[in-house]
């Protein structure tokens, strides 16, 4: 193949293409390494990933909205020396009273590098994936992959990290055999073209009523208090970690009640946010929660986790929260409402509606409270990432990792990226700053943990 090929964007991909220039939808996986990688080997590994997954060697073309798939890999690792990294770690944000690790700081730095910040309606051709290796003063390194979310949902990010670690650990031969078992030899279709027949059907009058309903309901929704609505925004992260005993107890509580982790996290967030407003016991407010579903296994044909792209859909539900409610009662309600909506195929029938409304809000920020571009209080994933790799990652020097996506354009006040890693819960809570402050979010997340561990209000 000597020339590039193209594939038009689907509706969900196009909505992300409109969101990312404003700052939402920059996906980053950051890995802390104690052993310096062989740079040519790492570069070759990335090229093998691009060869194996054609979507990774694509460029975004704005007119018409499409991916241009180049015939050969082109990704080059950018290296950042110790003085430059040290300067990045000494940003003004580093003086805040909530110190964070170099890995955490560099993750935030990457979330706020936006090569796609341009007029989406102008003629554009841009790369969709970037790689950077940062040298730290303590001889450790941080390797970061930054991707445009239209080609990288959370499942894609996890698959990429796993495949990259295989390449780094086993060398080309072993990795090739791994890929052959779960390979991808062409660019996948948009999610809309893989929805099972009849699952997305909705009468046109029902669609119109739903659009009106979503729009009117949004005007009555409560939000976490905004601290600065005027200043330019960036994405920041608060990290919540539980030890093995805490996680085991928490997950056992969820299992005993027949709910998923997402229901409990949403409930704790709703109760903590409502409590922060110091309402009287009989006062209540309505909050929106967006639940994200990986559709791969329920598409036609079904996909596997190594089919890269954006194959998530969303369900938006509102919840009335009154002070004094029990967290597990709220969790059961949150999960039941979500589960019923999923069983009714709302993740398929409302896909186009939610994409349409997101794009309208991007064009008209005044449609959102205080022009904040907040469309919900919280976003959660239906299922956490499960990582039981244990000590196998030590061979490549992996000490820690974090992965999430930016939200400082349109989106929720809190996006939850949850992982159960070797039996320990590890959550990245991403929020737009200074719309919300680190102090405000740190307090909210600590309250959430106390609520979950206390099993009460």
mmCIF file of C-alpha atoms in Angstrom, residues 31 33 40 65 125 169 174 258 260 271 296 395:
data_model
loop_
_atom_site.group_PDB
_atom_site.id
_atom_site.type_symbol
_atom_site.label_atom_id
_atom_site.label_comp_id
_atom_site.label_asym_id
_atom_site.label_seq_id
_atom_site.Cartn_x
_atom_site.Cartn_y
_atom_site.Cartn_z
ATOM 1 C CA UNK A 31 3.586 4.888 33.375
ATOM 2 C CA UNK A 33 9.379 3.299 35.264
ATOM 3 C CA UNK A 40 15.099 2.151 20.003
ATOM 4 C CA UNK A 65 -14.669 14.582 8.818
ATOM 5 C CA UNK A 125 -5.043 17.532 9.432
ATOM 6 C CA UNK A 169 8.955 -7.419 28.397
ATOM 7 C CA UNK A 174 6.705 -13.151 22.071
ATOM 8 C CA UNK A 258 -26.568 -7.037 43.916
ATOM 9 C CA UNK A 260 -22.023 -2.851 40.692
ATOM 10 C CA UNK A 271 -24.459 12.208 49.054
ATOM 11 C CA UNK A 296 -17.976 -4.199 22.350
ATOM 12 C CA UNK A 395 10.341 -6.978 34.958
#
